[in-house]
Short mmCIF file of C-alpha atoms in Angstrom, two decimals:
data_model
loop_
_atom_site.label_atom_id
_atom_site.label_comp_id
_atom_site.label_asym_id
_atom_site.label_seq_id
_atom_site.Cartn_x
_atom_site.Cartn_y
_atom_site.Cartn_z
CA UNK A 984 -25.55 -40.33 -1.02
CA UNK A 985 -25.87 -36.75 0.27
CA UNK A 986 -23.33 -36.14 3.05
CA UNK A 987 -24.02 -32.38 3.30
CA UNK A 988 -24.22 -32.33 7.12
CA UNK A 989 -23.22 -35.95 7.78
CA UNK A 990 -19.70 -35.74 9.21
CA UNK A 991 -19.62 -39.38 10.30
CA UNK A 992 -21.02 -40.71 7.02
CA UNK A 993 -18.54 -38.68 5.00
CA UNK A 994 -15.61 -39.74 7.19
CA UNK A 995 -16.60 -43.38 6.77
CA UNK A 996 -16.86 -42.98 3.00
CA UNK A 997 -13.37 -41.49 2.81
CA UNK A 998 -11.86 -44.18 5.05
CA UNK A 999 -13.30 -46.87 2.77
CA UNK A 1000 -11.04 -45.60 -0.02
CA UNK A 1001 -7.66 -47.36 0.16
CA UNK A 1002 -5.28 -44.46 -0.34
CA UNK A 1003 -1.81 -45.43 0.84
CA UNK A 1004 0.53 -42.58 -0.10
CA UNK A 1005 0.76 -41.32 -2.79
CA UNK A 1006 -2.51 -42.94 -3.86
CA UNK A 1007 -5.76 -41.04 -3.38
CA UNK A 1008 -8.28 -43.76 -4.17
CA UNK A 1009 -11.38 -41.80 -5.05
CA UNK A 1010 -11.19 -39.41 -2.10
CA UNK A 1011 -10.59 -36.19 -3.98
CA UNK A 1012 -13.42 -36.91 -6.40
CA UNK A 1013 -15.73 -37.42 -3.42
CA UNK A 1014 -14.57 -34.05 -2.10
CA UNK A 1015 -14.94 -32.49 -5.55
CA UNK A 1016 -18.57 -33.64 -5.75
CA UNK A 1017 -19.26 -32.28 -2.27
CA UNK A 1018 -17.62 -28.89 -2.84
CA UNK A 1019 -19.01 -28.42 -6.35
CA UNK A 1020 -22.51 -28.81 -4.92
CA UNK A 1021 -21.70 -25.93 -2.54
CA UNK A 1022 -20.69 -23.64 -5.38
CA UNK A 1023 -16.92 -24.05 -5.15
CA UNK A 1024 -14.72 -23.82 -8.22
CA UNK A 1025 -12.69 -27.03 -8.10
CA UNK A 1026 -9.36 -27.63 -9.85
CA UNK A 1027 -7.45 -30.89 -9.96
CA UNK A 1028 -3.67 -30.35 -10.06
CA UNK A 1029 -1.90 -33.69 -10.58
CA UNK A 1030 1.89 -33.77 -10.48
CA UNK A 1031 3.44 -37.13 -11.32
CA UNK A 1032 1.61 -39.87 -9.39
CA UNK A 1033 0.22 -37.34 -6.91
CA UNK A 1034 -3.30 -35.96 -6.96
CA UNK A 1035 -3.98 -32.47 -5.62
CA UNK A 1036 -7.18 -30.49 -5.32
CA UNK A 1037 -7.63 -26.73 -5.05
CA UNK A 1038 -11.15 -25.47 -4.46
CA UNK A 1039 -12.28 -21.92 -3.75
CA UNK A 1040 -15.54 -20.06 -3.28
CA UNK A 1041 -15.19 -16.29 -3.64
CA UNK A 1042 -17.91 -14.17 -2.12
CA UNK A 1043 -16.57 -10.66 -2.53
CA UNK A 1044 -13.85 -8.69 -0.81
CA UNK A 1045 -12.29 -10.11 2.32
CA UNK A 1046 -9.60 -12.55 3.44
CA UNK A 1047 -8.81 -15.96 1.95
CA UNK A 1048 -9.27 -18.70 4.54
CA UNK A 1049 -8.03 -22.14 3.50
CA UNK A 1050 -8.53 -25.56 5.04
CA UNK A 1051 -5.59 -27.81 4.16
CA UNK A 1052 -5.19 -31.55 4.47
CA UNK A 1053 -4.27 -34.84 2.86
CA UNK A 1054 -6.17 -37.84 1.57
CA UNK A 1055 -3.22 -40.25 1.65
CA UNK A 1056 -2.58 -42.54 4.60
CA UNK A 1057 0.27 -44.71 5.84
CA UNK A 1058 0.14 -48.48 5.24
CA UNK A 1059 -2.05 -50.42 7.68
CA UNK A 1060 0.68 -52.78 8.84
CA UNK A 1061 -0.14 -56.39 9.81
CA UNK A 1062 -3.80 -56.89 8.92
CA UNK A 1063 -4.15 -59.75 11.39
CA UNK A 1064 -3.47 -57.33 14.25
CA UNK A 1065 -6.42 -55.10 13.39
CA UNK A 1066 -9.67 -55.64 15.29
CA UNK A 1067 -11.54 -54.60 12.14
CA UNK A 1068 -10.78 -54.16 8.46
CA UNK A 1069 -8.65 -50.97 8.36
CA UNK A 1070 -10.76 -49.77 5.43
CA UNK A 1071 -14.07 -50.96 6.84
CA UNK A 1072 -14.82 -47.73 8.73
CA UNK A 1073 -16.48 -49.74 11.48
CA UNK A 1074 -18.48 -47.86 14.12
CA UNK A 1075 -18.56 -49.18 17.70
CA UNK A 1076 -20.35 -46.94 20.16
CA UNK A 1077 -18.59 -43.56 20.04
CA UNK A 1078 -15.58 -44.94 18.16
CA UNK A 1079 -14.85 -44.81 14.44
CA UNK A 1080 -12.22 -47.38 13.45
CA UNK A 1081 -10.02 -47.32 10.37
CA UNK A 1082 -6.84 -46.14 8.74
CA UNK A 1083 -7.12 -42.37 8.43
CA UNK A 1084 -9.85 -41.99 11.05
CA UNK A 1085 -7.62 -39.57 12.98
CA UNK A 1086 -4.97 -38.80 10.36
CA UNK A 1087 -6.74 -37.26 8.68
CA UNK A 1088 -9.93 -38.28 6.90
CA UNK A 1089 -11.99 -37.47 9.97
CA UNK A 1090 -10.69 -33.90 9.81
CA UNK A 1091 -11.46 -33.69 6.08
CA UNK A 1092 -15.06 -34.70 6.71
CA UNK A 1093 -15.35 -32.18 9.55
CA UNK A 1094 -14.00 -29.40 7.31
CA UNK A 1095 -16.44 -30.17 4.53
CA UNK A 1096 -19.55 -30.32 6.67
CA UNK A 1097 -18.47 -27.16 8.51
CA UNK A 1098 -18.24 -25.37 5.16
CA UNK A 1099 -21.66 -26.67 4.11
CA UNK A 1100 -23.39 -25.44 7.26
CA UNK A 1101 -21.64 -22.09 7.13
CA UNK A 1102 -22.55 -21.42 3.50
CA UNK A 1103 -26.17 -22.44 4.09
CA UNK A 1104 -26.43 -20.29 7.23
CA UNK A 1105 -24.40 -17.30 6.03
CA UNK A 1106 -24.63 -16.97 2.24
CA UNK A 1107 -23.59 -13.30 2.34
CA UNK A 1108 -20.19 -13.79 3.97
CA UNK A 1109 -17.28 -11.66 2.80
CA UNK A 1110 -14.07 -13.15 1.45
CA UNK A 1111 -13.02 -16.50 0.02
CA UNK A 1112 -13.15 -19.98 1.47
CA UNK A 1113 -10.69 -22.51 0.06
CA UNK A 1114 -9.55 -26.12 0.31
CA UNK A 1115 -6.02 -27.34 -0.49
CA UNK A 1116 -5.88 -31.14 -0.50
CA UNK A 1117 -3.05 -33.49 -1.51
CA UNK A 1118 -2.28 -37.22 -1.65
CA UNK A 1119 1.43 -36.62 -1.02
CA UNK A 1120 1.84 -35.77 2.67
CA UNK A 1121 2.71 -39.06 4.34
CA UNK A 1122 5.58 -40.03 2.03
CA UNK A 1123 7.89 -37.88 -0.11
CA UNK A 1124 5.85 -34.65 0.00
CA UNK A 1125 7.46 -33.26 -3.16
CA UNK A 1126 4.56 -33.20 -5.63
CA UNK A 1127 1.81 -32.14 -3.28
CA UNK A 1128 1.13 -29.04 -1.23
CA UNK A 1129 4.39 -27.36 -2.17
CA UNK A 1130 3.56 -27.60 -5.89
CA UNK A 1131 0.05 -26.22 -5.37
CA UNK A 1132 1.44 -23.34 -3.31
CA UNK A 1133 3.92 -22.58 -6.09
CA UNK A 1134 1.05 -22.42 -8.58
CA UNK A 1135 -1.04 -20.17 -6.34
CA UNK A 1136 1.94 -17.89 -5.85
CA UNK A 1137 2.46 -17.73 -9.60
CA UNK A 1138 -1.15 -16.62 -9.97
CA UNK A 1139 -0.81 -14.01 -7.25
CA UNK A 1140 -3.30 -15.71 -4.92
CA UNK A 1141 -2.32 -14.95 -1.33
CA UNK A 1142 -3.71 -17.07 1.48
CA UNK A 1143 -4.39 -15.06 4.64
CA UNK A 1144 -5.37 -17.82 7.07
CA UNK A 1145 -4.93 -21.59 6.99
CA UNK A 1146 -6.25 -24.35 9.23
CA UNK A 1147 -4.49 -27.69 8.73
CA UNK A 1148 -6.46 -30.68 9.98
CA UNK A 1149 -3.51 -32.59 11.41
CA UNK A 1150 -4.32 -34.53 14.61
CA UNK A 1151 -2.96 -31.97 17.06
CA UNK A 1152 -4.92 -32.96 20.16
CA UNK A 1153 -3.34 -35.13 22.84
CA UNK A 1154 -5.74 -36.26 25.56
CA UNK A 1155 -8.95 -34.59 24.36
CA UNK A 1156 -10.05 -32.52 21.42
CA UNK A 1157 -8.70 -28.99 21.47
CA UNK A 1158 -6.21 -29.38 24.30
CA UNK A 1159 -3.36 -28.61 21.89
CA UNK A 1160 -3.12 -26.61 18.69
CA UNK A 1161 0.10 -26.38 16.77
CA UNK A 1162 1.30 -22.92 15.85
CA UNK A 1163 4.58 -24.01 14.29
CA UNK A 1164 6.87 -26.94 13.67
CA UNK A 1165 10.53 -27.67 14.09
CA UNK A 1166 12.66 -27.84 10.98
CA UNK A 1167 13.98 -31.18 9.76
CA UNK A 1168 17.46 -31.44 8.23
CA UNK A 1169 18.78 -34.82 7.09
CA UNK A 1170 22.35 -35.77 6.30
CA UNK A 1171 24.14 -38.82 4.93
CA UNK A 1172 27.78 -38.81 5.92
CA UNK A 1173 30.33 -40.88 4.02
CA UNK A 1174 33.72 -41.40 5.68
CA UNK A 1175 36.36 -42.82 3.36
CA UNK A 1176 39.21 -44.87 4.79
CA UNK A 1177 41.54 -47.47 3.34
CA UNK A 1178 40.43 -51.10 3.31
CA UNK A 1179 42.92 -53.68 4.51
CA UNK A 1180 43.66 -56.79 6.54
CA UNK A 1181 43.02 -56.48 10.27
CA UNK A 1182 46.46 -58.02 10.92
CA UNK A 1183 48.17 -55.14 9.07
CA UNK A 1184 46.59 -52.00 10.54
CA UNK A 1185 49.43 -49.76 9.32
CA UNK A 1186 48.42 -50.57 5.74
CA UNK A 1187 44.79 -49.60 6.34
CA UNK A 1188 42.87 -46.57 7.63
CA UNK A 1189 39.81 -47.48 9.62
CA UNK A 1190 36.93 -45.02 9.01
CA UNK A 1191 35.18 -46.23 12.15
CA UNK A 1192 38.11 -45.17 14.32
CA UNK A 1193 38.27 -41.81 12.57
CA UNK A 1194 34.59 -41.12 13.09
CA UNK A 1195 34.40 -42.31 16.70
CA UNK A 1196 35.68 -39.05 18.28
CA UNK A 1197 33.37 -37.00 16.06
CA UNK A 1198 30.41 -39.14 17.06
CA UNK A 1199 30.95 -38.31 20.71
CA UNK A 1200 31.39 -34.63 19.94
CA UNK A 1201 28.20 -34.50 17.86
CA UNK A 1202 26.19 -36.19 20.61
CA UNK A 1203 27.53 -33.84 23.30
CA UNK A 1204 27.18 -30.65 21.27
CA UNK A 1205 24.61 -28.12 22.50
CA UNK A 1206 23.23 -26.82 19.23
CA UNK A 1207 20.99 -24.20 20.83
CA UNK A 1208 18.81 -23.75 23.89
CA UNK A 1209 15.48 -23.38 22.13
CA UNK A 1210 13.10 -20.56 23.03
CA UNK A 1211 9.61 -19.96 24.41
CA UNK A 1212 7.98 -21.94 21.59
CA UNK A 1213 10.64 -24.48 20.58
CA UNK A 1214 12.70 -27.03 22.52
CA UNK A 1215 16.43 -27.15 21.95
CA UNK A 1216 17.59 -28.48 18.61
CA UNK A 1217 18.16 -32.24 18.70
CA UNK A 1218 20.63 -34.43 16.81
CA UNK A 1219 19.91 -38.11 16.18
CA UNK A 1220 21.60 -40.91 14.23
CA UNK A 1221 19.32 -43.45 12.58
CA UNK A 1222 21.78 -45.70 10.74
CA UNK A 1223 25.51 -46.50 10.80
CA UNK A 1224 26.92 -48.93 8.26
CA UNK A 1225 30.45 -50.19 7.64
CA UNK A 1226 32.29 -53.39 6.93
CA UNK A 1227 32.19 -56.20 4.41
CA UNK A 1228 30.69 -58.81 6.71
CA UNK A 1229 34.07 -60.49 7.10
CA UNK A 1230 35.78 -60.45 10.50
CA UNK A 1231 39.29 -59.98 9.11
CA UNK A 1232 38.78 -56.93 6.88
CA UNK A 1233 39.17 -53.29 7.92
CA UNK A 1234 36.32 -51.47 6.14
CA UNK A 1235 37.13 -48.91 3.51
CA UNK A 1236 34.03 -46.81 4.05
CA UNK A 1237 31.53 -45.81 6.72
CA UNK A 1238 28.10 -44.26 6.15
CA UNK A 1239 25.96 -42.49 8.73
CA UNK A 1240 22.38 -41.26 8.39
CA UNK A 1241 21.47 -38.50 10.82
CA UNK A 1242 18.80 -35.89 11.42
CA UNK A 1243 18.39 -32.52 13.09
CA UNK A 1244 15.04 -31.36 14.41
CA UNK A 1245 15.82 -27.70 14.80
CA UNK A 1246 14.31 -24.59 16.28
CA UNK A 1247 14.18 -21.05 14.95
CA UNK A 1248 17.31 -20.40 17.03
CA UNK A 1249 19.42 -22.29 14.46
CA UNK A 1250 19.59 -22.03 10.70
CA UNK A 1251 20.20 -24.70 8.09
CA UNK A 1252 23.52 -23.08 7.14
CA UNK A 1253 24.72 -22.91 10.75
CA UNK A 1254 23.95 -26.55 11.43
CA UNK A 1255 25.72 -27.66 8.27
CA UNK A 1256 28.82 -25.60 9.01
CA UNK A 1257 29.09 -26.71 12.64
CA UNK A 1258 28.55 -30.37 11.75
CA UNK A 1259 31.23 -30.32 9.08
CA UNK A 1260 33.66 -28.53 11.41
CA UNK A 1261 33.16 -31.10 14.19
CA UNK A 1262 33.60 -34.06 11.85
CA UNK A 1263 36.62 -32.45 10.22
CA UNK A 1264 38.52 -32.40 13.51
CA UNK A 1265 39.01 -36.19 13.42
CA UNK A 1266 38.06 -37.35 9.92
CA UNK A 1267 40.47 -36.78 7.04
CA UNK A 1268 38.25 -37.68 4.06
CA UNK A 1269 34.48 -37.30 4.19
CA UNK A 1270 31.48 -35.86 2.40
CA UNK A 1271 27.88 -35.14 3.40
CA UNK A 1272 24.76 -35.18 1.25
CA UNK A 1273 22.19 -32.87 2.82
CA UNK A 1274 18.41 -32.77 2.43
CA UNK A 1275 16.19 -30.17 4.05
CA UNK A 1276 12.73 -31.65 4.64
CA UNK A 1277 11.49 -28.29 5.83
CA UNK A 1278 12.58 -25.20 7.78
CA UNK A 1279 11.08 -24.38 11.17
CA UNK A 1280 8.12 -22.05 11.19
CA UNK A 1281 6.15 -20.19 13.82
CA UNK A 1282 2.86 -18.40 13.26
CA UNK A 1283 2.95 -14.87 14.59
CA UNK A 1284 0.01 -13.82 16.73
CA UNK A 1285 -2.47 -12.08 14.45
CA UNK A 1286 -6.18 -12.77 14.16
CA UNK A 1287 -6.19 -16.55 13.81
CA UNK A 1288 -4.60 -17.82 17.03
CA UNK A 1289 -6.65 -15.65 19.43
CA UNK A 1290 -9.83 -16.51 17.53
CA UNK A 1291 -9.20 -20.25 17.78
CA UNK A 1292 -8.23 -20.02 21.46
CA UNK A 1293 -11.47 -18.19 22.24
CA UNK A 1294 -13.61 -20.60 20.19
CA UNK A 1295 -12.13 -23.66 21.92
CA UNK A 1296 -12.66 -22.03 25.31
CA UNK A 1297 -16.28 -21.17 24.53
CA UNK A 1298 -17.17 -24.52 22.99
CA UNK A 1299 -15.09 -26.97 25.03
CA UNK A 1300 -14.15 -25.00 28.15
CA UNK A 1301 -10.49 -25.80 27.47
CA UNK A 1302 -7.55 -23.42 27.65
CA UNK A 1303 -5.69 -24.79 24.66
CA UNK A 1304 -1.91 -25.19 24.63
CA UNK A 1305 0.07 -23.59 21.82
CA UNK A 1306 2.65 -26.13 20.68
CA UNK A 1307 5.34 -26.74 18.08
CA UNK A 1308 5.87 -30.41 18.96
CA UNK A 1309 5.69 -33.38 16.63
CA UNK A 1310 7.19 -34.16 13.25
CA UNK A 1311 6.95 -32.19 10.04
CA UNK A 1312 3.68 -31.35 8.31
CA UNK A 1313 2.62 -29.63 5.13
CA UNK A 1314 2.27 -26.46 7.16
CA UNK A 1315 5.97 -25.96 6.39
CA UNK A 1316 5.07 -25.26 2.76
CA UNK A 1317 2.30 -22.79 3.59
CA UNK A 1318 3.22 -20.74 6.67
CA UNK A 1319 6.53 -19.30 5.36
CA UNK A 1320 4.61 -17.58 2.55
CA UNK A 1321 3.08 -15.03 4.89
CA UNK A 1322 0.14 -17.15 6.05
CA UNK A 1323 -1.28 -17.22 9.59
CA UNK A 1324 -1.53 -20.98 10.14
CA UNK A 1325 -2.56 -23.37 12.88
CA UNK A 1326 -3.00 -27.13 13.03
CA UNK A 1327 -6.12 -28.39 14.76
CA UNK A 1328 -7.52 -31.89 14.58
CA UNK A 1329 -8.46 -35.06 16.50
CA UNK A 1330 -6.51 -36.85 19.20
CA UNK A 1331 -3.28 -38.39 17.95
CA UNK A 1332 -2.90 -41.38 20.30
CA UNK A 1333 -3.49 -44.00 17.58
CA UNK A 1334 -2.20 -42.31 14.42
CA UNK A 1335 0.06 -44.52 12.25
CA UNK A 1336 -0.76 -47.45 14.55
CA UNK A 1337 -2.70 -50.64 14.16
CA UNK A 1338 -6.33 -50.04 15.18
CA UNK A 1339 -6.32 -46.32 14.45
CA UNK A 1340 -9.54 -44.75 15.73
CA UNK A 1341 -11.22 -41.51 16.71
CA UNK A 1342 -14.14 -40.33 18.81
CA UNK A 1343 -17.32 -39.70 16.82
CA UNK A 1344 -18.47 -37.11 19.36
CA UNK A 1345 -15.19 -35.25 18.92
CA UNK A 1346 -15.51 -35.36 15.12
CA UNK A 1347 -18.84 -33.55 15.40
CA UNK A 1348 -17.33 -31.09 17.86
CA UNK A 1349 -14.40 -30.53 15.50
CA UNK A 1350 -16.77 -29.71 12.66
CA UNK A 1351 -18.55 -27.20 14.90
CA UNK A 1352 -15.22 -25.60 15.83
CA UNK A 1353 -14.19 -25.35 12.18
CA UNK A 1354 -17.51 -23.66 11.40
CA UNK A 1355 -17.01 -21.12 14.18
CA UNK A 1356 -13.52 -20.38 12.84
CA UNK A 1357 -15.01 -19.60 9.43
CA UNK A 1358 -17.61 -17.33 11.04
CA UNK A 1359 -14.93 -15.55 13.05
CA UNK A 1360 -12.72 -14.77 10.06
CA UNK A 1361 -15.19 -14.29 7.19
CA UNK A 1362 -18.02 -12.43 8.92
CA UNK A 1363 -18.47 -9.62 11.43
CA UNK A 1364 -20.34 -12.02 13.71
#
């Protein structure tokens, strides 16, 4: 079937592929067929179980504009709670139902049809249009976008502008675009005590008691005050585990999983040092295993942000909000390499939920916005 201008049909076809991360189903081959027909050079870059696609269409001197996204989705959850088959791509009125409708197969379809219309209408554009697609965004995110970016960097290919199709909108399409993201730093703390009988506390050292003062200090600590684009850095604990299950045994070890969502006002090194210093005030024997999911990033105002703001105003009569809210995204692997990047996509009210859905009207509008972005950056129009 020819989906050249059929945003809804293409979105439905992609949703029908079961692609729970890191699986891709057949999504990237569908995209390959579409882009190849438009004259793109398409490369498949698999790493481990992850499928990645890099496609580019060079049309002479000019900037490299890339649309980035992911074909993987989160699991559907309890199937009996869905109104429709999560992979059925059911249409009801203006609503498209299905896992990935908003996050982010609808965006992928809108990107592709925007590119098709642009190339047909403006074959003499200047520059390069690209697509960077992965099946490793929703889970570990170690063999996806970051690996493709490493390969592009090795080749000397520098992306100038990037639009990530993450569902940035809140109440209606275009009301929010993301121009950055907070960093995410994870830690697993192990506090070592001495196991013993609860009736003989002098012969034991309770790691829970040792950590308790530090817990209060960590919760009360003001890590920073944020800035104009980022809220203050936050500290959260997700898991605390200790004990043998017996009521008469002092545990010998305590483990704590925690996370920082941090602004550009704090660095990874600073957060690590301050955390270890606070814990060290009350805990005698501990260690922390750290994992940085991604540093914070903020797109500087260049050509991309003003162009997108103006396009959204002209097309939707909305003064869009510039935001850094939300969790991490693959933008963290792209923006720090000197790329002007924004995230713009459908409304996010139902993402990762049972009965995920999106507005069909807004999908068509999104495709039109994407096309105008291409025009703005790759032509003099």
